[in-house]
mmCIF file of C-alpha atoms in Angstrom:
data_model
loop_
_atom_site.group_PDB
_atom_site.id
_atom_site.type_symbol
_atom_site.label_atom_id
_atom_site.label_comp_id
_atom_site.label_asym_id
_atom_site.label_seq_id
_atom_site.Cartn_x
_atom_site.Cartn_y
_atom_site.Cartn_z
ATOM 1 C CA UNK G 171 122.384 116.559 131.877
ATOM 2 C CA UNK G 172 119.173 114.283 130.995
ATOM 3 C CA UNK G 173 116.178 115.741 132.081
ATOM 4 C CA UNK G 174 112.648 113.837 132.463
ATOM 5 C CA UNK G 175 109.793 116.454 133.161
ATOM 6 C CA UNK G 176 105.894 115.686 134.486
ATOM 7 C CA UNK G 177 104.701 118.866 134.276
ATOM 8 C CA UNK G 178 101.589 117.657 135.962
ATOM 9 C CA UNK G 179 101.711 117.262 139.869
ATOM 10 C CA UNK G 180 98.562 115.961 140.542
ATOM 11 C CA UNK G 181 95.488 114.049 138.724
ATOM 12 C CA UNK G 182 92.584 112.831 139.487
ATOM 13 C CA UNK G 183 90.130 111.031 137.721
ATOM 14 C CA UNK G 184 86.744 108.852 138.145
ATOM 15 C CA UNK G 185 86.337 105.390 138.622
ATOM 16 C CA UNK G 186 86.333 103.806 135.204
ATOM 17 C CA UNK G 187 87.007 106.586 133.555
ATOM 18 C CA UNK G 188 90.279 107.219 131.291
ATOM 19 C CA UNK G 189 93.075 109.696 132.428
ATOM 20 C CA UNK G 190 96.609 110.432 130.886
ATOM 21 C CA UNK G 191 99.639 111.239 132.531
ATOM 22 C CA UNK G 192 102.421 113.735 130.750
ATOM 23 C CA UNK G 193 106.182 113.339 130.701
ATOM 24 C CA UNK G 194 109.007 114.961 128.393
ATOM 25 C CA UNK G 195 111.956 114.112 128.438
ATOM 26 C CA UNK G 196 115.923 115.571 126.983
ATOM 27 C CA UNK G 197 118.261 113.013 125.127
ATOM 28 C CA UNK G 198 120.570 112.961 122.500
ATOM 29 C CA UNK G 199 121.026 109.623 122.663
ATOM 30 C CA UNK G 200 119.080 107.663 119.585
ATOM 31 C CA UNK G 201 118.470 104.299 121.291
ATOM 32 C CA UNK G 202 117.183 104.020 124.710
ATOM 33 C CA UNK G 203 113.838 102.920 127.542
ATOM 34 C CA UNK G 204 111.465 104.502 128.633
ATOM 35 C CA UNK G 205 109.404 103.667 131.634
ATOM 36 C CA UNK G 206 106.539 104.363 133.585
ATOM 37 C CA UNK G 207 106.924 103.388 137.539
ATOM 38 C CA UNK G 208 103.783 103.091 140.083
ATOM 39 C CA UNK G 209 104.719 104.291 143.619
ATOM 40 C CA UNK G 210 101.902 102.793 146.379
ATOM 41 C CA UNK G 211 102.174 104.056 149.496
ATOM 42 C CA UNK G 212 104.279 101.145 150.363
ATOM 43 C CA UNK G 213 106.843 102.970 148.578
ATOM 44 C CA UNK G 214 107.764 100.182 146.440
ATOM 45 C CA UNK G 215 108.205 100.803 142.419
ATOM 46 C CA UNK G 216 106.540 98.961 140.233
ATOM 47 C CA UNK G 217 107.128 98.767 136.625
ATOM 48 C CA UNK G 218 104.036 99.502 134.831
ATOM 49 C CA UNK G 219 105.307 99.665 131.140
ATOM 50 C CA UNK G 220 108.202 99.991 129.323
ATOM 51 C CA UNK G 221 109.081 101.228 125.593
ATOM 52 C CA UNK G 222 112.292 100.674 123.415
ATOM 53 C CA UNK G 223 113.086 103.819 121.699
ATOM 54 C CA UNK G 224 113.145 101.761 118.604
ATOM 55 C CA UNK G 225 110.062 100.586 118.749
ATOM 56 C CA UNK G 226 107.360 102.883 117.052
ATOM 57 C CA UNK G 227 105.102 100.350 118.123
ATOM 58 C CA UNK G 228 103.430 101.982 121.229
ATOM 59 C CA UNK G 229 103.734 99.683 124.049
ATOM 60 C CA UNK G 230 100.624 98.220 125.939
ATOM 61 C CA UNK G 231 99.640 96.071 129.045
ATOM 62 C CA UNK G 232 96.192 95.580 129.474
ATOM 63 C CA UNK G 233 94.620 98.563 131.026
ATOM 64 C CA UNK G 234 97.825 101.000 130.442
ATOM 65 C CA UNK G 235 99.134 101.805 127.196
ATOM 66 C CA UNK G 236 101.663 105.037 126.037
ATOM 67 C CA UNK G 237 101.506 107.504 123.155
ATOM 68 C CA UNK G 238 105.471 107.534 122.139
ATOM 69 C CA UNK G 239 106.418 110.252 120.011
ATOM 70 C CA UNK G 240 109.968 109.704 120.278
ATOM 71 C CA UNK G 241 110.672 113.487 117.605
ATOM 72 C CA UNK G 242 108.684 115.545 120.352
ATOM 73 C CA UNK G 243 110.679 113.621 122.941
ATOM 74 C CA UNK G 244 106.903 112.633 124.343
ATOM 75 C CA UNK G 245 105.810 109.530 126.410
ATOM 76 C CA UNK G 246 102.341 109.662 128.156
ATOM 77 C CA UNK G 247 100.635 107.011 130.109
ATOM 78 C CA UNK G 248 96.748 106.271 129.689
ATOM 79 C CA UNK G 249 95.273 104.571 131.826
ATOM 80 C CA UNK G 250 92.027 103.274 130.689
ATOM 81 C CA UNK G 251 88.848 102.070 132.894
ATOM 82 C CA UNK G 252 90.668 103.264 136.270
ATOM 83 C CA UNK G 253 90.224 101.663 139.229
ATOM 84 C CA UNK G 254 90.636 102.582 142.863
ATOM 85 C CA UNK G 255 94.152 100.433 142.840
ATOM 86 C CA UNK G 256 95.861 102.781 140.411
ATOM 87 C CA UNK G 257 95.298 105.808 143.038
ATOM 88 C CA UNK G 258 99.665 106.089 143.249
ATOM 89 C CA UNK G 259 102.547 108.006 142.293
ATOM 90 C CA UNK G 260 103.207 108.263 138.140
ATOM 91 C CA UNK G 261 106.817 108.207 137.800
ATOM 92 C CA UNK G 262 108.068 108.597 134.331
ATOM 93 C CA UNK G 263 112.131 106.992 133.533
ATOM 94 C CA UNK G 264 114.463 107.521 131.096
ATOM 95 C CA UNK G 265 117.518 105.054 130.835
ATOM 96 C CA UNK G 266 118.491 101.577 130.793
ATOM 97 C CA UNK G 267 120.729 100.351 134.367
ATOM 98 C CA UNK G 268 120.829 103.918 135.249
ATOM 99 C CA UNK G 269 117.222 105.637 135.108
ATOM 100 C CA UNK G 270 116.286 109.166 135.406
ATOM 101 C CA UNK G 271 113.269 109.772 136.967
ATOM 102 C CA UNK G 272 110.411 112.735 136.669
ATOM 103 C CA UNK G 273 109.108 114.033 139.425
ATOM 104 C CA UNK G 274 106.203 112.229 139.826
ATOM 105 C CA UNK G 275 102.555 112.557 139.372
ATOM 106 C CA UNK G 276 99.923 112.168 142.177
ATOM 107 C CA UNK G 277 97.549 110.288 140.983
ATOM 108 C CA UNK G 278 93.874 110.145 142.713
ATOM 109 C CA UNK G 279 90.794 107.904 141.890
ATOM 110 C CA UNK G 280 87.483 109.263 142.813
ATOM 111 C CA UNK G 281 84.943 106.509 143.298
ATOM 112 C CA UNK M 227 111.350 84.589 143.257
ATOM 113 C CA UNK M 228 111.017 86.202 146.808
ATOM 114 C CA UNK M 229 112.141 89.524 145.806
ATOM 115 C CA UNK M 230 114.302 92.122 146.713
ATOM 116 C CA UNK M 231 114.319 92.497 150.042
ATOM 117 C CA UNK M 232 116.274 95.667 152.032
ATOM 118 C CA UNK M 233 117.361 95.688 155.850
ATOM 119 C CA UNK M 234 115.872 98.088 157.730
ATOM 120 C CA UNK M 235 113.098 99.044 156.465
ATOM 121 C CA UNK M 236 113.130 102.487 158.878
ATOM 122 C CA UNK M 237 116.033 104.266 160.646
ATOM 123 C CA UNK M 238 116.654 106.569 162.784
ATOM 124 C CA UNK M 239 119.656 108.136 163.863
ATOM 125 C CA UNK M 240 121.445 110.716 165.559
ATOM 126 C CA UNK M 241 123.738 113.671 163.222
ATOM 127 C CA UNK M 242 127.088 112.716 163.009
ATOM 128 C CA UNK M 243 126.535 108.753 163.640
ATOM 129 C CA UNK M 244 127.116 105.972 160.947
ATOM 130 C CA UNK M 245 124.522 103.572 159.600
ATOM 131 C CA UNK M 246 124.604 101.014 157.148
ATOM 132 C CA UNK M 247 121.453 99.181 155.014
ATOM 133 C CA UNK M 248 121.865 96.312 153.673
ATOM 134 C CA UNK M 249 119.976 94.731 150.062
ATOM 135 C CA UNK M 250 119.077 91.462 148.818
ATOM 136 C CA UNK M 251 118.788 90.849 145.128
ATOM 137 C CA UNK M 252 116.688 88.475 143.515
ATOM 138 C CA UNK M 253 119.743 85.539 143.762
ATOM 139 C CA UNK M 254 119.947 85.209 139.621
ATOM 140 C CA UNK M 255 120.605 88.847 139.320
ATOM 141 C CA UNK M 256 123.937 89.980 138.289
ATOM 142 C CA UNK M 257 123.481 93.772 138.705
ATOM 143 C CA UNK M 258 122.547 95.597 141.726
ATOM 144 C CA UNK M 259 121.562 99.350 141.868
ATOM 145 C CA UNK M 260 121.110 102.127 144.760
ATOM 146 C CA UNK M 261 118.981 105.317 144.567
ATOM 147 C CA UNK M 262 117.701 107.894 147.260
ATOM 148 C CA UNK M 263 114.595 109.587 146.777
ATOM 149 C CA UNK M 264 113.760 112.552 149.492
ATOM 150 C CA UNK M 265 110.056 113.517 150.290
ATOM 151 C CA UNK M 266 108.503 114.666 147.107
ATOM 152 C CA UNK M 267 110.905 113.957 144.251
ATOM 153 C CA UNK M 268 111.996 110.783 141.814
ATOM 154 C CA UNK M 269 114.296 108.769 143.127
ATOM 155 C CA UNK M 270 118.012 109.503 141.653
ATOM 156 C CA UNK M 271 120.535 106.929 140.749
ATOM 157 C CA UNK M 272 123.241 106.585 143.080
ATOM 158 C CA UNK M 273 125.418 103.841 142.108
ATOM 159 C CA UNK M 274 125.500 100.177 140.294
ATOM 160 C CA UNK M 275 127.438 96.645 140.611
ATOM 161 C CA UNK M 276 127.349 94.081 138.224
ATOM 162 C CA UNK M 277 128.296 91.262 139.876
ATOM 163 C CA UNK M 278 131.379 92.293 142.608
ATOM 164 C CA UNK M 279 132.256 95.294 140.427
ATOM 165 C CA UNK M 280 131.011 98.523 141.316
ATOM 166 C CA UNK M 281 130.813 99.780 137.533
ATOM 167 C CA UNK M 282 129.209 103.658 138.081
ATOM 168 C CA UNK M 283 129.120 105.973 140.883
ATOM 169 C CA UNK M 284 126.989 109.240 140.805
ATOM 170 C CA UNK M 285 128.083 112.656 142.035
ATOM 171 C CA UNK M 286 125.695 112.095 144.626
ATOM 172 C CA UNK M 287 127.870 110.130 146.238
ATOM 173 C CA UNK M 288 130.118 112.161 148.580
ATOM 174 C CA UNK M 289 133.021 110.608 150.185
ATOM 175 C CA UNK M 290 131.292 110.046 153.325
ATOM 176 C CA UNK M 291 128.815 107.190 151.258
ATOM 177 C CA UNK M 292 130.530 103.744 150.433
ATOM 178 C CA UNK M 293 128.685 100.809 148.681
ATOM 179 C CA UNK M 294 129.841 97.219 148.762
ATOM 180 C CA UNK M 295 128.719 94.023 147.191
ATOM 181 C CA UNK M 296 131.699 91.371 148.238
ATOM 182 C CA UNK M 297 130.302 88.180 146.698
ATOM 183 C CA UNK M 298 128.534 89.516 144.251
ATOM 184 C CA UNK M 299 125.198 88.905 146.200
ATOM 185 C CA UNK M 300 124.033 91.377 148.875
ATOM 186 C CA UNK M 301 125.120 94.950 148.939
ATOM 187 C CA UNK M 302 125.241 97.161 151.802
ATOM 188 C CA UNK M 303 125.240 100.993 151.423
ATOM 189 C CA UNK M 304 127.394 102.955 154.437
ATOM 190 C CA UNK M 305 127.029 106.663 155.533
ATOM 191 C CA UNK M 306 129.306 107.714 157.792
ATOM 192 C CA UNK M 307 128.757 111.014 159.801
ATOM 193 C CA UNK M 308 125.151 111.771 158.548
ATOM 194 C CA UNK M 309 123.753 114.783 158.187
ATOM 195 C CA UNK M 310 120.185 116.091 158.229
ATOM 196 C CA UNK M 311 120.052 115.984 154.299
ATOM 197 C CA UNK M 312 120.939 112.521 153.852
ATOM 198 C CA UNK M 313 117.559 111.830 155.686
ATOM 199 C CA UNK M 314 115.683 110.128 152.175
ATOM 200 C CA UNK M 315 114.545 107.009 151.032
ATOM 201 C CA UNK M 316 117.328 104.891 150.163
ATOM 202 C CA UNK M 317 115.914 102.396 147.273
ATOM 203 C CA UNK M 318 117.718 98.580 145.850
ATOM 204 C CA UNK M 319 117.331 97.292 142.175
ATOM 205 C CA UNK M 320 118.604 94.435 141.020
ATOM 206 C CA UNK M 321 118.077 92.886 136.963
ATOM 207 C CA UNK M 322 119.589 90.155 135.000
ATOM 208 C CA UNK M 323 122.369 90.911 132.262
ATOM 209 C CA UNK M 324 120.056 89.868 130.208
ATOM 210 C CA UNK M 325 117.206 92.138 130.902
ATOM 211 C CA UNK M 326 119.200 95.072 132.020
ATOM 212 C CA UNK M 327 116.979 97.108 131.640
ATOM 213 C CA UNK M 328 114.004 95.374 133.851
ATOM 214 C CA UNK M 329 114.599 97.048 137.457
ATOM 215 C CA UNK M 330 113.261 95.276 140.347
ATOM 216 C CA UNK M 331 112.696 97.153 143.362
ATOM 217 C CA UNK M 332 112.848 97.261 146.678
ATOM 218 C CA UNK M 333 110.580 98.457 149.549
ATOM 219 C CA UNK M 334 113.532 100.769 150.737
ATOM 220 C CA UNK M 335 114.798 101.986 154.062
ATOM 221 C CA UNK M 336 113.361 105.013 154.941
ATOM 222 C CA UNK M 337 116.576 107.130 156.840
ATOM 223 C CA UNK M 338 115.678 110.013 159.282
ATOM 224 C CA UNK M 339 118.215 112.233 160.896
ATOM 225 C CA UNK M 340 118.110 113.855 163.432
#
């Protein structure tokens, strides 16, 4: 079965300052996405970034970027001058139609 | 674009009763997903449709859970004789065939048994 691990459960970080999220993940598949999801308290996912498996290109949008190192099956979020909107739940995906989630990271922004 | 949009967003029901949630896609999407996250995990992938066709069903889903998408636009998602650990969130996707991979989400119905 395809595992996707976040080893860390919680994170907090200052305002402004830069914090990175963890996730590993188990494929033997050679193409594939992976994704990072914001949870709000709304519940609603969000799609924060997304990387082909291809690509060796880390991906970025604006504020958020990944480190993709696709041999140590490695895909961490950083999330650079943090603001009080990104306080959330960090879920890191593996898949395309049919995604396997981590179990999330609580993420906290101290002002 | 007004999203995708699930019906209701909270319910609450008695063990052993039958309930049924219902999802909008965005109307150009052709594939439609369901997962169910309970308190404290990621959510986990329950089933998919691309257009009418239900294409993959997970483990998960035990003979008392039936998905439908007749037309190819909304879905509804049934559970029949609930039990206490169905109580989750029950979460919608929907993306284009051309951007499979691009989930949109839902708000979800949040399903407590009791």
């Amino acid at each position: 079965a395809q595992t996707v691990t976040q080893s860390q459960p919680e994170m907090s970080v200052q305002e402004a300052e830069t914090v990175t999220l963890s996730c590993t993940y188990d494929t033997s598949e050679s193409d594939y996405y992976l994704f990072w999801y914001k949870q709000p308290p709304s519940r609603q996912m969000i799609l924060v970034i997304r990387q082909e498996a291809y690509k060796q290109q880390n991906a970025t949008e604006n504020r958020f970027s990944v480190n993709f190192q696709k041999a140590a099956k490695s895909f961490s979020l950083k999330i650079s001058d943090s603001q009080l909107g990104d306080a959330a739940m960090y879920f890191c995906a593996k898949g395309a139609q049919k995604l396997v989630f981590g179990q999330g990271t609580r993420l906290t922004i101290n002002p | 674009d007004t999203g995708v949009s699930q019906d209701p967003r909270h319910k609450i029901t008695k063990r052993g009763q039958n309930v049924t949630f219902r999802c909008d896609p965005i109307s150009e999407h052709n594939r439609l997903y369901w997962y169910r996250q309970t308190l404290g995990q990621g959510p986990e992938f329950l089933t998919y449709f691309q257009n009418e066709a239900q294409l993959e069903k997970s483990r998960l889903l035990s003979d008392r859970f039936s998905a439908e998408r007749p037309k190819g636009s909304f879905s509804t998602l049934e559970i029949q004789r609930t039990e206490q650990g169905d109580s989750a969130m029950y979460l919608c996707a929907s993306s284009s065939l051309s951007r499979a991979e691009k989930l949109f989400f839902g708000s979800g119905t949040q399903l407590s048994v009791l």
